[in-house]
Amino acid sequence: MRSGNPLLFVGFLGIGSCLLLAFLWAPSVSIEAFESPAAQRLFYWHVPAAWAAFIAFGALFLGSAGWLFKRSETMWRLHVAGSEAGLATGLMTVWSGCVWGAAEWGTPWDWSDVRLNSFGLLTLLATYVVLGRNSQPDGVETRDTFAAFGLYGFVLVPITYIATRIWTIRHPGPVVATGDGGSINGDMGLLLALSALSFTVFIIGHIQASMHVTSLEQRLEKLQRIADKGA
């Protein structure tokens, strides 16, 4: 269980099953309300992926803070895992959103929409942290730099959340937890909940697996330094 592989497997299985159910079982939406009703079925992938991305960015924030203030190796591994998981689920969210936007809006992206751009910046932040860290030698200064990006970049998370509610331009507003019961029926809500649960299991497994791999890499580097000194 330390590697997270069982959770990854269960998460993948759940995500795949929910995506299949989205196209084969979920009720159709009103044709009058959507330009492309079939593309709306990506909703069951897009929204849970964004939810999982926020969990990953939360892990990135905690890991970054833990390294900067506590110099904890465990927190540094959490920083690494959070950035990698955030990149994976962030790209899932952006990709599915672009596909839906191209079908529904006639354009994959709207540069005037705050929600789209703030989440896009979050994904770019994760990309920068992952690629930048992998291109630099491991050390205190390198860790401090990327941990600072992870710490202060987290401000984009509440901006993205707030933008959904008060700056709705092209991106739809919230359909669950709105105080009025939401705008999806029982079957849709059930599938959305199952997909969110699957993505949650997936992201926890992803973070565990990444932390385990980083731990093994650190052990290998330590053994390599010992071997170099002995030689």
PDB file of C-alpha atoms in Angstrom:
ATOM      1  CA  MET A   1       0.000   0.000   0.000  1.00  0.00           C
ATOM      2  CA  ARG A   2       2.942   2.336   0.503  1.00  0.00           C
ATOM      3  CA  SER A   3       3.413   2.674  -3.237  1.00  0.00           C
ATOM      4  CA  GLY A   4      -0.212   3.637  -3.880  1.00  0.00           C
ATOM      5  CA  ASN A   5      -0.476   1.159  -6.760  1.00  0.00           C
ATOM      6  CA  PRO A   6      -3.702  -0.505  -5.507  1.00  0.00           C
ATOM      7  CA  LEU A   7      -5.408   2.883  -5.209  1.00  0.00           C
ATOM      8  CA  LEU A   8      -4.142   3.889  -8.641  1.00  0.00           C
ATOM      9  CA  PHE A   9      -5.582   0.713 -10.138  1.00  0.00           C
ATOM     10  CA  VAL A  10      -8.958   1.182  -8.447  1.00  0.00           C
ATOM     11  CA  GLY A  11      -9.004   4.861  -9.452  1.00  0.00           C
ATOM     12  CA  PHE A  12      -8.191   4.093 -13.086  1.00  0.00           C
ATOM     13  CA  LEU A  13     -10.874   1.414 -13.167  1.00  0.00           C
ATOM     14  CA  GLY A  14     -13.452   3.773 -11.677  1.00  0.00           C
ATOM     15  CA  ILE A  15     -12.537   6.669 -13.978  1.00  0.00           C
ATOM     16  CA  GLY A  16     -12.723   4.481 -17.067  1.00  0.00           C
ATOM     17  CA  SER A  17     -16.047   2.998 -15.989  1.00  0.00           C
ATOM     18  CA  CYS A  18     -17.545   6.419 -15.286  1.00  0.00           C
ATOM     19  CA  LEU A  19     -16.416   7.771 -18.652  1.00  0.00           C
ATOM     20  CA  LEU A  20     -18.040   4.766 -20.346  1.00  0.00           C
ATOM     21  CA  LEU A  21     -21.245   5.281 -18.357  1.00  0.00           C
ATOM     22  CA  ALA A  22     -21.233   8.966 -19.288  1.00  0.00           C
ATOM     23  CA  PHE A  23     -21.614   8.066 -22.957  1.00  0.00           C
ATOM     24  CA  LEU A  24     -23.765   4.948 -22.653  1.00  0.00           C
ATOM     25  CA  TRP A  25     -25.990   5.444 -19.600  1.00  0.00           C
ATOM     26  CA  ALA A  26     -26.225   9.052 -18.407  1.00  0.00           C
ATOM     27  CA  PRO A  27     -29.427  10.864 -19.438  1.00  0.00           C
ATOM     28  CA  SER A  28     -29.300  13.295 -22.323  1.00  0.00           C
ATOM     29  CA  VAL A  29     -29.467  17.000 -21.587  1.00  0.00           C
ATOM     30  CA  SER A  30     -31.919  19.427 -23.108  1.00  0.00           C
ATOM     31  CA  ILE A  31     -31.118  20.014 -26.755  1.00  0.00           C
ATOM     32  CA  GLU A  32     -32.444  23.580 -26.455  1.00  0.00           C
ATOM     33  CA  ALA A  33     -29.979  24.393 -23.646  1.00  0.00           C
ATOM     34  CA  PHE A  34     -26.835  23.211 -25.438  1.00  0.00           C
ATOM     35  CA  GLU A  35     -25.362  23.683 -28.877  1.00  0.00           C
ATOM     36  CA  SER A  36     -23.682  20.276 -28.597  1.00  0.00           C
ATOM     37  CA  PRO A  37     -25.548  18.034 -26.102  1.00  0.00           C
ATOM     38  CA  ALA A  38     -23.300  15.018 -26.772  1.00  0.00           C
ATOM     39  CA  ALA A  39     -20.138  16.946 -25.870  1.00  0.00           C
ATOM     40  CA  GLN A  40     -21.690  17.818 -22.503  1.00  0.00           C
ATOM     41  CA  ARG A  41     -21.049  14.213 -21.443  1.00  0.00           C
ATOM     42  CA  LEU A  42     -17.419  15.194 -20.898  1.00  0.00           C
ATOM     43  CA  PHE A  43     -18.813  16.995 -17.834  1.00  0.00           C
ATOM     44  CA  TYR A  44     -18.480  13.699 -15.903  1.00  0.00           C
ATOM     45  CA  TRP A  45     -14.736  13.680 -16.620  1.00  0.00           C
ATOM     46  CA  HIS A  46     -14.023  17.412 -16.613  1.00  0.00           C
ATOM     47  CA  VAL A  47     -15.524  18.414 -13.255  1.00  0.00           C
ATOM     48  CA  PRO A  48     -14.090  15.490 -11.203  1.00  0.00           C
ATOM     49  CA  ALA A  49     -10.682  16.019 -12.830  1.00  0.00           C
ATOM     50  CA  ALA A  50     -10.758  19.670 -11.710  1.00  0.00           C
ATOM     51  CA  TRP A  51     -11.762  18.519  -8.215  1.00  0.00           C
ATOM     52  CA  ALA A  52      -8.792  16.124  -8.129  1.00  0.00           C
ATOM     53  CA  ALA A  53      -6.507  18.895  -9.389  1.00  0.00           C
ATOM     54  CA  PHE A  54      -7.496  21.090  -6.440  1.00  0.00           C
ATOM     55  CA  ILE A  55      -6.630  18.229  -4.070  1.00  0.00           C
ATOM     56  CA  ALA A  56      -3.253  17.909  -5.768  1.00  0.00           C
ATOM     57  CA  PHE A  57      -2.579  21.653  -5.568  1.00  0.00           C
ATOM     58  CA  GLY A  58      -3.514  21.514  -1.897  1.00  0.00           C
ATOM     59  CA  ALA A  59      -0.885  18.786  -1.432  1.00  0.00           C
ATOM     60  CA  LEU A  60       1.611  20.947  -3.343  1.00  0.00           C
ATOM     61  CA  PHE A  61       0.878  23.870  -1.021  1.00  0.00           C
ATOM     62  CA  LEU A  62       1.285  21.768   2.148  1.00  0.00           C
ATOM     63  CA  GLY A  63       4.451  20.140   0.864  1.00  0.00           C
ATOM     64  CA  SER A  64       5.947  23.487  -0.127  1.00  0.00           C
ATOM     65  CA  ALA A  65       5.144  25.030   3.255  1.00  0.00           C
ATOM     66  CA  GLY A  66       6.466  21.972   5.105  1.00  0.00           C
ATOM     67  CA  TRP A  67       9.763  22.152   3.269  1.00  0.00           C
ATOM     68  CA  LEU A  68      10.233  25.923   3.575  1.00  0.00           C
ATOM     69  CA  PHE A  69       9.374  26.127   7.285  1.00  0.00           C
ATOM     70  CA  LYS A  70      10.258  22.663   8.627  1.00  0.00           C
ATOM     71  CA  ARG A  71      12.891  21.355   6.193  1.00  0.00           C
ATOM     72  CA  SER A  72      10.977  18.084   6.221  1.00  0.00           C
ATOM     73  CA  GLU A  73      12.028  15.481   3.654  1.00  0.00           C
ATOM     74  CA  THR A  74       8.547  13.985   3.823  1.00  0.00           C
ATOM     75  CA  MET A  75       7.033  17.365   2.991  1.00  0.00           C
ATOM     76  CA  TRP A  76       9.441  17.780   0.108  1.00  0.00           C
ATOM     77  CA  ARG A  77       8.275  14.437  -1.262  1.00  0.00           C
ATOM     78  CA  LEU A  78       4.702  15.690  -0.869  1.00  0.00           C
ATOM     79  CA  HIS A  79       5.663  18.820  -2.823  1.00  0.00           C
ATOM     80  CA  VAL A  80       7.014  16.647  -5.637  1.00  0.00           C
ATOM     81  CA  ALA A  81       3.947  14.405  -5.601  1.00  0.00           C
ATOM     82  CA  GLY A  82       1.511  17.327  -5.494  1.00  0.00           C
ATOM     83  CA  SER A  83       3.114  19.071  -8.464  1.00  0.00           C
ATOM     84  CA  GLU A  84       3.127  15.893 -10.559  1.00  0.00           C
ATOM     85  CA  ALA A  85      -0.450  14.997  -9.640  1.00  0.00           C
ATOM     86  CA  GLY A  86      -1.549  18.591 -10.252  1.00  0.00           C
ATOM     87  CA  LEU A  87       0.047  18.529 -13.693  1.00  0.00           C
ATOM     88  CA  ALA A  88      -1.649  15.233 -14.606  1.00  0.00           C
ATOM     89  CA  THR A  89      -5.146  16.209 -13.495  1.00  0.00           C
ATOM     90  CA  GLY A  90      -4.726  19.816 -14.613  1.00  0.00           C
ATOM     91  CA  LEU A  91      -3.980  18.650 -18.152  1.00  0.00           C
ATOM     92  CA  MET A  92      -6.983  16.291 -17.993  1.00  0.00           C
ATOM     93  CA  THR A  93      -9.185  19.227 -17.014  1.00  0.00           C
ATOM     94  CA  VAL A  94      -7.821  21.613 -19.639  1.00  0.00           C
ATOM     95  CA  TRP A  95      -7.973  19.003 -22.413  1.00  0.00           C
ATOM     96  CA  SER A  96     -11.568  17.983 -21.691  1.00  0.00           C
ATOM     97  CA  GLY A  97     -12.585  21.619 -21.301  1.00  0.00           C
ATOM     98  CA  CYS A  98     -11.058  22.555 -24.647  1.00  0.00           C
ATOM     99  CA  VAL A  99     -12.851  19.681 -26.392  1.00  0.00           C
ATOM    100  CA  TRP A 100     -16.177  20.689 -24.847  1.00  0.00           C
ATOM    101  CA  GLY A 101     -15.594  24.386 -25.543  1.00  0.00           C
ATOM    102  CA  ALA A 102     -14.756  23.784 -29.189  1.00  0.00           C
ATOM    103  CA  ALA A 103     -18.024  21.862 -29.626  1.00  0.00           C
ATOM    104  CA  GLU A 104     -20.259  24.085 -27.473  1.00  0.00           C
ATOM    105  CA  TRP A 105     -18.783  27.568 -27.901  1.00  0.00           C
ATOM    106  CA  GLY A 106     -17.078  27.197 -31.252  1.00  0.00           C
ATOM    107  CA  THR A 107     -13.701  27.963 -29.635  1.00  0.00           C
ATOM    108  CA  PRO A 108     -11.568  25.859 -27.270  1.00  0.00           C
ATOM    109  CA  TRP A 109     -10.589  28.818 -25.085  1.00  0.00           C
ATOM    110  CA  ASP A 110     -11.880  32.239 -24.064  1.00  0.00           C
ATOM    111  CA  TRP A 111      -9.127  34.587 -22.912  1.00  0.00           C
ATOM    112  CA  SER A 112     -11.674  36.919 -21.303  1.00  0.00           C
ATOM    113  CA  ASP A 113     -12.949  34.260 -18.860  1.00  0.00           C
ATOM    114  CA  VAL A 114     -11.257  34.569 -15.450  1.00  0.00           C
ATOM    115  CA  ARG A 115     -12.028  30.977 -14.440  1.00  0.00           C
ATOM    116  CA  LEU A 116     -10.424  29.490 -17.538  1.00  0.00           C
ATOM    117  CA  ASN A 117      -7.322  31.640 -17.316  1.00  0.00           C
ATOM    118  CA  SER A 118      -6.740  31.179 -13.583  1.00  0.00           C
ATOM    119  CA  PHE A 119      -6.979  27.395 -13.886  1.00  0.00           C
ATOM    120  CA  GLY A 120      -4.758  27.508 -16.962  1.00  0.00           C
ATOM    121  CA  LEU A 121      -2.155  29.399 -14.926  1.00  0.00           C
ATOM    122  CA  LEU A 122      -2.381  26.736 -12.198  1.00  0.00           C
ATOM    123  CA  THR A 123      -1.617  24.053 -14.764  1.00  0.00           C
ATOM    124  CA  LEU A 124       1.259  26.115 -16.174  1.00  0.00           C
ATOM    125  CA  LEU A 125       2.595  26.520 -12.631  1.00  0.00           C
ATOM    126  CA  ALA A 126       2.582  22.752 -12.144  1.00  0.00           C
ATOM    127  CA  THR A 127       4.283  22.325 -15.528  1.00  0.00           C
ATOM    128  CA  TYR A 128       7.004  24.816 -14.609  1.00  0.00           C
ATOM    129  CA  VAL A 129       7.614  23.241 -11.204  1.00  0.00           C
ATOM    130  CA  VAL A 130       7.803  19.684 -12.576  1.00  0.00           C
ATOM    131  CA  LEU A 131       9.967  20.458 -15.607  1.00  0.00           C
ATOM    132  CA  GLY A 132      12.117  22.998 -13.774  1.00  0.00           C
ATOM    133  CA  ARG A 133      12.807  20.684 -10.857  1.00  0.00           C
ATOM    134  CA  ASN A 134      13.724  17.803 -13.161  1.00  0.00           C
ATOM    135  CA  SER A 135      16.150  20.005 -15.099  1.00  0.00           C
ATOM    136  CA  GLN A 136      18.023  21.270 -12.012  1.00  0.00           C
ATOM    137  CA  PRO A 137      20.345  19.415  -9.631  1.00  0.00           C
ATOM    138  CA  ASP A 138      18.706  18.659  -6.306  1.00  0.00           C
ATOM    139  CA  GLY A 139      19.779  21.008  -3.539  1.00  0.00           C
ATOM    140  CA  VAL A 140      18.506  23.380  -0.874  1.00  0.00           C
ATOM    141  CA  GLU A 141      18.411  26.423  -3.155  1.00  0.00           C
ATOM    142  CA  THR A 142      16.605  24.522  -5.900  1.00  0.00           C
ATOM    143  CA  ARG A 143      14.062  23.183  -3.425  1.00  0.00           C
ATOM    144  CA  ASP A 144      13.519  26.611  -1.897  1.00  0.00           C
ATOM    145  CA  THR A 145      12.875  28.154  -5.307  1.00  0.00           C
ATOM    146  CA  PHE A 146      10.276  25.656  -6.442  1.00  0.00           C
ATOM    147  CA  ALA A 147       8.693  25.386  -2.994  1.00  0.00           C
ATOM    148  CA  ALA A 148       8.179  29.164  -3.059  1.00  0.00           C
ATOM    149  CA  PHE A 149       6.386  28.867  -6.399  1.00  0.00           C
ATOM    150  CA  GLY A 150       4.211  26.098  -4.974  1.00  0.00           C
ATOM    151  CA  LEU A 151       3.449  28.128  -1.856  1.00  0.00           C
ATOM    152  CA  TYR A 152       2.566  31.461  -3.407  1.00  0.00           C
ATOM    153  CA  GLY A 153       1.026  30.010  -6.551  1.00  0.00           C
ATOM    154  CA  PHE A 154      -1.683  28.446  -4.413  1.00  0.00           C
ATOM    155  CA  VAL A 155      -3.430  31.831  -4.346  1.00  0.00           C
ATOM    156  CA  LEU A 156      -4.780  30.910  -7.793  1.00  0.00           C
ATOM    157  CA  VAL A 157      -6.933  28.177  -6.217  1.00  0.00           C
ATOM    158  CA  PRO A 158      -9.303  30.508  -4.307  1.00  0.00           C
ATOM    159  CA  ILE A 159      -9.310  32.895  -7.278  1.00  0.00           C
ATOM    160  CA  THR A 160     -10.470  30.038  -9.510  1.00  0.00           C
ATOM    161  CA  TYR A 161     -13.119  29.007  -6.984  1.00  0.00           C
ATOM    162  CA  ILE A 162     -14.463  32.540  -6.562  1.00  0.00           C
ATOM    163  CA  ALA A 163     -14.421  33.174 -10.314  1.00  0.00           C
ATOM    164  CA  THR A 164     -16.881  30.312 -10.788  1.00  0.00           C
ATOM    165  CA  ARG A 165     -19.431  32.166  -8.678  1.00  0.00           C
ATOM    166  CA  ILE A 166     -18.986  35.864  -9.332  1.00  0.00           C
ATOM    167  CA  TRP A 167     -17.172  36.153 -12.687  1.00  0.00           C
ATOM    168  CA  THR A 168     -19.161  33.790 -14.868  1.00  0.00           C
ATOM    169  CA  ILE A 169     -18.439  34.913 -18.423  1.00  0.00           C
ATOM    170  CA  ARG A 170     -18.422  31.877 -20.690  1.00  0.00           C
ATOM    171  CA  HIS A 171     -17.605  29.044 -18.301  1.00  0.00           C
ATOM    172  CA  PRO A 172     -20.828  27.732 -16.678  1.00  0.00           C
ATOM    173  CA  GLY A 173     -21.471  28.436 -13.020  1.00  0.00           C
ATOM    174  CA  PRO A 174     -21.663  25.732 -10.330  1.00  0.00           C
ATOM    175  CA  VAL A 175     -24.328  23.036 -10.652  1.00  0.00           C
ATOM    176  CA  VAL A 176     -23.810  21.366  -7.256  1.00  0.00           C
ATOM    177  CA  ALA A 177     -23.542  22.771  -3.708  1.00  0.00           C
ATOM    178  CA  THR A 178     -25.334  25.918  -4.825  1.00  0.00           C
ATOM    179  CA  GLY A 179     -27.855  26.123  -1.981  1.00  0.00           C
ATOM    180  CA  ASP A 180     -30.843  25.526  -4.260  1.00  0.00           C
ATOM    181  CA  GLY A 181     -30.320  21.837  -4.862  1.00  0.00           C
ATOM    182  CA  GLY A 182     -28.265  22.277  -8.010  1.00  0.00           C
ATOM    183  CA  SER A 183     -29.345  21.843 -11.623  1.00  0.00           C
ATOM    184  CA  ILE A 184     -28.691  18.139 -12.306  1.00  0.00           C
ATOM    185  CA  ASN A 185     -31.091  15.262 -11.806  1.00  0.00           C
ATOM    186  CA  GLY A 186     -30.588  12.149  -9.677  1.00  0.00           C
ATOM    187  CA  ASP A 187     -28.918   9.926 -12.272  1.00  0.00           C
ATOM    188  CA  MET A 188     -26.568  12.694 -13.346  1.00  0.00           C
ATOM    189  CA  GLY A 189     -25.703  13.488  -9.747  1.00  0.00           C
ATOM    190  CA  LEU A 190     -25.039   9.817  -8.985  1.00  0.00           C
ATOM    191  CA  LEU A 191     -22.636   9.417 -11.888  1.00  0.00           C
ATOM    192  CA  LEU A 192     -20.920  12.704 -11.054  1.00  0.00           C
ATOM    193  CA  ALA A 193     -20.456  11.553  -7.445  1.00  0.00           C
ATOM    194  CA  LEU A 194     -19.052   8.181  -8.561  1.00  0.00           C
ATOM    195  CA  SER A 195     -16.645   9.905 -10.938  1.00  0.00           C
ATOM    196  CA  ALA A 196     -15.540  12.370  -8.238  1.00  0.00           C
ATOM    197  CA  LEU A 197     -14.930   9.455  -5.861  1.00  0.00           C
ATOM    198  CA  SER A 198     -12.916   7.616  -8.520  1.00  0.00           C
ATOM    199  CA  PHE A 199     -10.780  10.681  -9.217  1.00  0.00           C
ATOM    200  CA  THR A 200     -10.249  11.184  -5.485  1.00  0.00           C
ATOM    201  CA  VAL A 201      -9.026   7.598  -5.079  1.00  0.00           C
ATOM    202  CA  PHE A 202      -6.859   8.051  -8.166  1.00  0.00           C
ATOM    203  CA  ILE A 203      -5.237  11.262  -6.940  1.00  0.00           C
ATOM    204  CA  ILE A 204      -4.508   9.825  -3.486  1.00  0.00           C
ATOM    205  CA  GLY A 205      -2.910   6.784  -5.106  1.00  0.00           C
ATOM    206  CA  HIS A 206      -0.974   9.026  -7.496  1.00  0.00           C
ATOM    207  CA  ILE A 207       0.409  11.092  -4.615  1.00  0.00           C
ATOM    208  CA  GLN A 208       1.344   7.990  -2.594  1.00  0.00           C
ATOM    209  CA  ALA A 209       3.049   6.383  -5.584  1.00  0.00           C
ATOM    210  CA  SER A 210       4.958   9.556  -6.435  1.00  0.00           C
ATOM    211  CA  MET A 211       6.138  10.006  -2.836  1.00  0.00           C
ATOM    212  CA  HIS A 212       7.314   6.385  -2.776  1.00  0.00           C
ATOM    213  CA  VAL A 213       9.226   6.801  -6.044  1.00  0.00           C
ATOM    214  CA  THR A 214      10.842  10.026  -4.807  1.00  0.00           C
ATOM    215  CA  SER A 215      11.870   8.250  -1.595  1.00  0.00           C
ATOM    216  CA  LEU A 216      13.513   5.469  -3.603  1.00  0.00           C
ATOM    217  CA  GLU A 217      15.300   8.031  -5.791  1.00  0.00           C
ATOM    218  CA  GLN A 218      16.654   9.798  -2.700  1.00  0.00           C
ATOM    219  CA  ARG A 219      17.909   6.495  -1.266  1.00  0.00           C
ATOM    220  CA  LEU A 220      19.591   5.676  -4.570  1.00  0.00           C
ATOM    221  CA  GLU A 221      21.282   9.080  -4.694  1.00  0.00           C
ATOM    222  CA  LYS A 222      22.510   8.625  -1.116  1.00  0.00           C
ATOM    223  CA  LEU A 223      23.938   5.195  -1.920  1.00  0.00           C
ATOM    224  CA  GLN A 224      25.574   6.637  -5.038  1.00  0.00           C
ATOM    225  CA  ARG A 225      27.273   9.362  -2.986  1.00  0.00           C
ATOM    226  CA  ILE A 226      28.524   6.773  -0.492  1.00  0.00           C
ATOM    227  CA  ALA A 227      29.845   4.636  -3.337  1.00  0.00           C
ATOM    228  CA  ASP A 228      31.582   7.627  -4.915  1.00  0.00           C
ATOM    229  CA  LYS A 229      33.287   8.478  -1.639  1.00  0.00           C
ATOM    230  CA  GLY A 230      34.398   4.874  -1.185  1.00  0.00           C
ATOM    231  CA  ALA A 231      35.893   4.814  -4.643  1.00  0.00           C
TER     232      ALA A 231
END
